[in-house]
Short mmCIF file of C-alpha atoms in Angstrom, two decimals:
data_model
loop_
_atom_site.label_atom_id
_atom_site.label_comp_id
_atom_site.label_asym_id
_atom_site.label_seq_id
_atom_site.Cartn_x
_atom_site.Cartn_y
_atom_site.Cartn_z
CA MET A 1 0.00 0.00 0.00
CA SER A 2 1.37 3.40 -1.02
CA HIS A 3 1.53 6.15 1.62
CA SER A 4 1.43 9.80 0.61
CA LEU A 5 3.99 12.23 1.95
CA PHE A 6 1.04 14.49 2.73
CA ASP A 7 -0.84 11.97 4.90
CA SER A 8 1.73 10.24 7.09
CA ASP A 9 4.34 11.01 9.70
CA VAL A 10 7.70 12.34 8.59
CA PRO A 11 10.88 10.17 8.72
CA HIS A 12 12.40 12.18 11.59
CA PRO A 13 10.37 13.20 14.67
CA GLU A 14 11.77 16.74 14.58
CA PRO A 15 13.86 17.39 11.46
CA SER A 16 14.42 21.04 12.43
CA ASN A 17 17.05 19.76 14.87
CA LEU A 18 19.07 18.46 11.91
CA THR A 19 19.50 21.91 10.35
CA ALA A 20 22.32 24.38 10.94
CA PHE A 21 21.82 27.23 13.45
CA ALA A 22 19.23 25.12 15.34
CA GLY A 23 21.50 23.75 18.07
CA ASN A 24 20.93 26.51 20.62
CA ASP A 25 20.05 24.89 23.95
CA LEU A 26 20.43 27.96 26.16
CA ASN A 27 17.79 28.62 28.78
CA ARG A 28 16.60 32.02 27.56
CA ASP A 29 14.82 32.62 30.90
CA SER A 30 12.68 35.19 29.09
CA GLU A 31 10.11 35.51 31.86
CA HIS A 32 12.79 36.88 34.22
CA ARG A 33 14.46 39.43 31.94
CA ASP A 34 14.56 42.89 33.48
CA GLU A 35 16.54 46.12 33.33
CA HIS A 36 19.33 44.66 35.47
CA SER A 37 19.71 41.27 33.73
CA VAL A 38 22.79 42.22 31.70
CA GLU A 39 24.52 43.93 34.62
CA LYS A 40 23.97 40.91 36.86
CA ALA A 41 25.12 38.48 34.15
CA LEU A 42 28.32 40.45 33.49
CA ALA A 43 29.12 40.35 37.19
CA ARG A 44 28.83 36.58 37.36
CA GLU A 45 31.95 34.42 37.44
CA GLY A 46 32.33 32.26 34.35
CA THR A 47 30.34 34.53 32.03
CA HIS A 48 31.33 34.24 28.37
CA ILE A 49 30.60 36.69 25.59
CA PHE A 50 30.37 36.69 21.78
CA ALA A 51 31.96 39.75 20.16
CA PHE A 52 30.75 41.26 16.87
CA ALA A 53 32.75 43.64 14.70
CA ASN A 54 30.91 45.05 11.67
CA ASP A 55 28.28 42.28 12.08
CA LYS A 56 30.97 39.58 11.92
CA LEU A 57 31.75 37.24 14.78
CA VAL A 58 35.26 37.69 16.18
CA LEU A 59 37.03 34.43 16.97
CA LYS A 60 40.22 34.02 18.96
CA HIS A 61 42.75 32.22 16.80
CA ASP A 62 45.97 30.62 18.06
CA GLY A 63 46.89 28.97 14.78
CA GLN A 64 45.07 25.75 15.58
CA VAL A 65 41.90 26.35 17.62
CA LEU A 66 39.15 28.88 16.93
CA ASP A 67 37.32 30.09 20.02
CA PRO A 68 34.31 32.45 19.74
CA LEU A 69 33.88 33.02 23.49
CA PHE A 70 35.54 35.81 25.45
CA ALA A 71 35.79 36.50 29.15
CA ARG A 72 34.99 40.14 29.92
CA TYR A 73 38.60 41.11 30.59
CA GLU A 74 39.69 39.72 27.19
CA LEU A 75 37.53 42.18 25.26
CA GLN A 76 39.07 45.50 26.28
CA GLU A 77 41.37 45.91 23.27
CA LEU A 78 38.38 45.33 20.96
CA ARG A 79 36.58 48.37 22.44
CA PRO A 80 33.28 46.75 23.48
CA ASN A 81 30.15 48.87 23.62
CA TRP A 82 28.85 47.55 26.93
CA ASP A 83 25.73 49.74 26.73
CA GLU A 84 24.55 47.61 23.77
CA THR A 85 25.21 44.21 25.36
CA VAL A 86 22.50 41.58 24.83
CA LEU A 87 21.75 38.66 27.13
CA LEU A 88 21.24 35.39 25.28
CA GLY A 89 20.53 33.10 28.21
CA TYR A 90 22.19 30.57 30.48
CA ARG A 91 24.00 27.27 29.98
CA LYS A 92 22.81 24.24 31.93
CA SER A 93 25.64 24.96 34.38
CA GLY A 94 24.12 28.38 35.03
CA GLU A 95 26.86 30.20 33.11
CA PRO A 96 25.47 33.35 31.44
CA ARG A 97 26.01 33.84 27.71
CA LEU A 98 26.00 37.36 26.24
CA ALA A 99 26.93 39.18 23.05
CA VAL A 100 28.38 42.65 22.53
CA PRO A 101 29.25 44.84 19.53
CA VAL A 102 32.83 46.07 19.51
CA GLY A 103 34.21 49.32 18.15
CA ILE A 104 37.27 47.99 16.37
CA ASP A 105 36.96 47.59 12.60
CA VAL A 106 37.47 44.08 11.22
CA GLU A 107 40.32 45.41 9.05
CA ASP A 108 42.17 46.48 12.19
CA LEU A 109 41.92 43.18 14.08
CA ALA A 110 45.25 41.74 15.21
CA SER A 111 46.46 38.43 13.78
CA GLN A 112 45.22 36.44 16.77
CA TYR A 113 41.63 37.23 15.77
CA LYS A 114 39.58 35.94 12.86
CA PRO A 115 36.28 37.58 11.76
CA ALA A 116 33.63 35.37 10.17
CA ASP A 117 30.06 35.84 9.00
CA GLY A 118 27.29 33.29 9.47
CA ARG A 119 27.65 31.64 6.09
CA THR A 120 31.37 31.12 6.62
CA LEU A 121 30.85 29.70 10.11
CA PHE A 122 28.29 27.25 8.72
CA ARG A 123 29.95 26.19 5.47
CA GLU A 124 33.45 25.86 6.90
CA MET A 125 32.21 24.35 10.20
CA LEU A 126 34.37 26.74 12.21
CA ILE A 127 32.40 26.21 15.44
CA ASP A 128 30.28 23.34 16.74
CA GLU A 129 26.50 23.03 16.31
CA VAL A 130 25.63 24.31 19.77
CA LEU A 131 27.77 27.43 19.44
CA LEU A 132 26.44 27.96 15.91
CA GLY A 133 22.91 27.96 17.34
CA GLU A 134 23.90 30.46 20.02
CA PHE A 135 25.56 32.58 17.34
CA ALA A 136 22.27 32.71 15.40
CA GLN A 137 20.47 34.24 18.36
CA ALA A 138 23.34 36.63 19.07
CA ALA A 139 23.84 37.78 15.48
CA SER A 140 20.15 38.51 14.94
CA LEU A 141 19.86 40.53 18.17
CA ILE A 142 23.08 42.47 17.63
CA ARG A 143 22.01 43.36 14.08
CA TRP A 144 18.46 44.34 15.11
CA ASN A 145 19.66 46.57 17.93
CA GLY A 146 22.29 48.16 15.69
CA ASP A 147 19.74 48.86 12.95
CA ASN A 148 17.34 50.58 15.35
CA ARG A 149 19.41 53.17 17.15
CA PHE A 150 16.96 55.91 16.20
CA CYS A 151 13.19 56.12 16.44
CA GLY A 152 11.24 55.46 13.27
CA ARG A 153 8.53 57.87 14.40
CA CYS A 154 10.37 60.96 15.64
CA GLY A 155 14.04 60.34 14.88
CA ALA A 156 15.27 60.59 18.47
CA ALA A 157 17.72 58.12 19.97
CA MET A 158 16.36 54.77 21.11
CA GLU A 159 17.58 53.07 24.28
CA ILE A 160 18.15 49.38 24.85
CA HIS A 161 16.04 47.62 27.50
CA ILE A 162 15.57 44.19 29.13
CA GLY A 163 18.80 42.71 27.86
CA GLY A 164 18.39 43.73 24.23
CA TYR A 165 14.82 42.53 23.64
CA LYS A 166 13.18 45.95 23.60
CA ARG A 167 14.13 49.45 22.48
CA VAL A 168 12.34 52.57 23.70
CA CYS A 169 12.50 56.05 22.22
CA ALA A 170 13.92 58.54 24.71
CA ALA A 171 11.64 61.28 23.36
CA CYS A 172 8.24 59.83 22.39
CA GLU A 173 8.50 56.48 24.28
CA HIS A 174 7.71 54.47 21.15
CA MET A 175 8.62 50.81 21.80
CA ILE A 176 9.87 48.21 19.33
CA PHE A 177 10.77 44.55 19.71
CA PRO A 178 13.11 42.18 17.82
CA ARG A 179 11.90 41.13 14.38
CA THR A 180 11.93 37.75 12.71
CA ASP A 181 11.25 37.64 8.97
CA PRO A 182 9.35 34.49 7.89
CA VAL A 183 10.51 32.85 4.67
CA VAL A 184 8.84 29.82 3.10
CA ILE A 185 11.09 27.29 1.40
CA MET A 186 9.36 24.39 -0.32
CA LEU A 187 10.02 21.20 -2.17
CA THR A 188 7.19 20.70 -4.65
CA VAL A 189 6.53 17.01 -5.26
CA ASP A 190 4.74 15.33 -8.15
CA GLU A 191 3.71 12.10 -6.44
CA SER A 192 2.22 10.47 -9.54
CA ARG A 193 5.53 10.74 -11.41
CA ASP A 194 7.75 10.57 -8.29
CA LEU A 195 9.55 13.82 -9.15
CA CYS A 196 10.55 16.93 -7.21
CA LEU A 197 10.90 20.50 -8.45
CA LEU A 198 14.20 22.34 -8.04
CA GLY A 199 15.56 25.59 -9.38
CA ARG A 200 18.74 27.59 -9.46
CA SER A 201 19.25 31.33 -9.08
CA PRO A 202 22.03 33.18 -10.89
CA HIS A 203 23.89 33.77 -7.60
CA PHE A 204 24.09 30.06 -6.71
CA ALA A 205 27.35 28.16 -6.81
CA PRO A 206 27.93 26.52 -10.22
CA GLY A 207 25.64 23.52 -10.74
CA MET A 208 23.71 23.93 -7.48
CA TYR A 209 19.96 23.35 -7.48
CA SER A 210 17.74 24.04 -4.51
CA CYS A 211 14.16 24.39 -3.31
CA LEU A 212 12.17 27.46 -4.27
CA ALA A 213 11.73 30.07 -1.54
CA GLY A 214 10.30 33.49 -0.78
CA PHE A 215 9.18 35.84 1.96
CA VAL A 216 5.76 35.54 3.54
CA GLU A 217 3.81 38.72 2.82
CA PRO A 218 1.64 40.64 5.33
CA GLY A 219 -1.75 39.04 5.89
CA GLU A 220 -0.67 35.77 4.25
CA THR A 221 -0.73 32.24 5.63
CA ILE A 222 2.26 29.96 5.28
CA GLU A 223 0.31 27.67 2.95
CA ASN A 224 -0.76 30.51 0.67
CA ALA A 225 2.77 31.89 0.60
CA VAL A 226 4.03 28.47 -0.55
CA ARG A 227 1.39 28.31 -3.28
CA ARG A 228 1.98 31.88 -4.44
CA GLU A 229 5.79 31.70 -4.55
CA THR A 230 5.76 28.34 -6.33
CA LEU A 231 3.34 29.61 -8.96
CA GLU A 232 5.18 32.91 -9.44
CA GLU A 233 8.62 31.36 -9.79
CA SER A 234 7.85 28.13 -11.65
CA GLY A 235 4.30 28.35 -12.99
CA ILE A 236 3.41 25.16 -11.09
CA ARG A 237 0.05 25.08 -9.30
CA THR A 238 0.04 23.32 -5.92
CA GLY A 239 -2.58 21.71 -3.70
CA ARG A 240 -1.88 20.28 -0.25
CA ILE A 241 0.91 21.88 1.76
CA ARG A 242 2.71 20.11 4.58
CA TYR A 243 4.98 21.80 7.10
CA HIS A 244 8.17 19.80 7.65
CA ALA A 245 10.88 21.76 9.48
CA SER A 246 12.17 25.23 10.28
CA GLN A 247 15.61 26.79 10.46
CA PRO A 248 16.85 30.02 12.04
CA TRP A 249 18.73 31.96 9.37
CA PRO A 250 20.58 34.87 11.00
CA MET A 251 21.41 36.78 7.82
CA PRO A 252 20.14 38.94 9.34
CA HIS A 253 17.05 37.62 11.15
CA SER A 254 14.93 35.21 9.11
CA LEU A 255 13.12 32.02 9.98
CA MET A 256 13.08 29.50 7.14
CA ILE A 257 9.81 27.55 7.15
CA GLY A 258 10.30 24.31 5.23
CA CYS A 259 7.29 22.73 3.54
CA TYR A 260 6.34 20.10 1.00
CA ALA A 261 3.91 21.17 -1.72
CA GLU A 262 1.73 18.83 -3.76
CA ALA A 263 2.06 19.54 -7.48
CA LYS A 264 -1.22 19.99 -9.35
CA SER A 265 0.31 20.82 -12.72
CA THR A 266 3.47 19.77 -14.55
CA GLU A 267 4.40 22.39 -17.17
CA ILE A 268 7.13 24.72 -15.90
CA LYS A 269 6.93 28.41 -16.78
CA ARG A 270 9.82 29.86 -14.84
CA ASP A 271 10.26 33.49 -13.88
CA GLU A 272 13.42 34.36 -15.80
CA THR A 273 14.12 37.32 -13.54
CA GLU A 274 14.35 34.98 -10.51
CA LEU A 275 15.63 31.68 -11.89
CA GLU A 276 18.11 30.75 -14.57
CA ASP A 277 16.81 27.18 -14.56
CA CYS A 278 13.96 25.18 -13.05
CA ARG A 279 13.24 21.50 -13.70
CA TRP A 280 11.84 18.24 -12.37
CA PHE A 281 14.28 15.73 -10.86
CA THR A 282 13.85 12.03 -10.20
CA ARG A 283 14.49 10.53 -6.78
CA GLU A 284 17.70 8.97 -8.13
CA GLU A 285 18.96 12.27 -9.56
CA THR A 286 18.20 14.05 -6.30
CA LEU A 287 20.00 11.38 -4.27
CA GLU A 288 23.07 11.73 -6.48
CA MET A 289 23.16 15.49 -5.89
CA LEU A 290 22.99 14.86 -2.14
CA GLU A 291 25.51 12.02 -2.02
CA ARG A 292 27.92 13.02 -4.79
CA PRO A 293 27.63 16.78 -5.29
CA GLY A 294 29.13 17.88 -8.57
CA ALA A 295 29.51 14.35 -9.94
CA ASN A 296 27.26 15.07 -12.92
CA GLY A 297 27.64 18.81 -12.85
CA LYS A 298 24.82 19.27 -10.34
CA ALA A 299 24.84 19.64 -6.57
CA SER A 300 22.47 20.18 -3.67
CA PRO A 301 22.83 22.80 -0.94
CA PRO A 302 25.22 21.67 1.81
CA LYS A 303 24.22 19.43 4.68
CA GLY A 304 22.65 21.54 7.40
CA ALA A 305 20.74 23.75 4.98
CA ILE A 306 16.99 23.26 5.25
CA ALA A 307 16.78 22.74 1.48
CA HIS A 308 19.16 19.80 1.88
CA ARG A 309 16.92 18.48 4.68
CA LEU A 310 13.78 18.71 2.54
CA MET A 311 15.48 16.95 -0.36
CA ARG A 312 17.02 14.25 1.82
CA ASP A 313 13.82 13.43 3.68
CA TRP A 314 11.85 13.20 0.41
CA VAL A 315 14.44 10.84 -1.07
CA GLU A 316 14.33 8.66 2.05
CA TRP A 317 10.55 8.72 2.36
CA LYS A 318 9.08 5.21 2.61
CA ARG A 319 6.08 5.16 0.33
#
């Protein structure tokens, strides 16, 4: 008996845990955040801090080991802006974890430091999965606070509150809170022909094909966003939509919402302004891209990317 991907349980109980940037296991202790949380955390023994220069994570580098965590006293030469410190949460040991922007430019960092953005940390596996998850939280908060130094209503300076999770205008008292931008990313599946739909954008690495994706618009459900983006980019109409997994994507503060979409048409009419190619792939072709990237001139996104997860779990689906 054949089982539809859209009717049954997924192969993994929680596939989101298998994506990059999802390994954060800090206790955020959000219900206890207050105006003194950062001050108290900085005063604690054993506190460690991520440092960000020009939105890049600064890693200590001794020629062999890369370490993204600083004790407070180690940060002085990087000129930390302590007034903009954010509290991420607490390790199981109770150790506080924070993040701070630093004043030094990345071009002026000494040789014992290495700056890296999120994509580099992920693709080159410079830090482990847990630290990468903590980085995602830190990078998004540091960027959001840095982008909102002035009030969007009156233009006055905004002040940081409750550990970096609220900013308040000093003049008109307008309040804002951290943003997360929802993005749908979907693997459209033609179950009758056992094919999946993949495309490639001009900025992709040579030969790489991935799932289609796009931002959720205001007043739009996830399901309708999947249907709209798939139709706009590929011309394929879709029916049932199934949520599968999510992935924090801190470039700068998105949440990738991974779904499967049921194809209701087959003729591709790609948007040439968005995609340079879009085609149907067999299960065998998809598996080869996952297992032997580049072997036949085509490759999948790297392991850890939610597109890779969607492709892998479809290939391994027991019908």
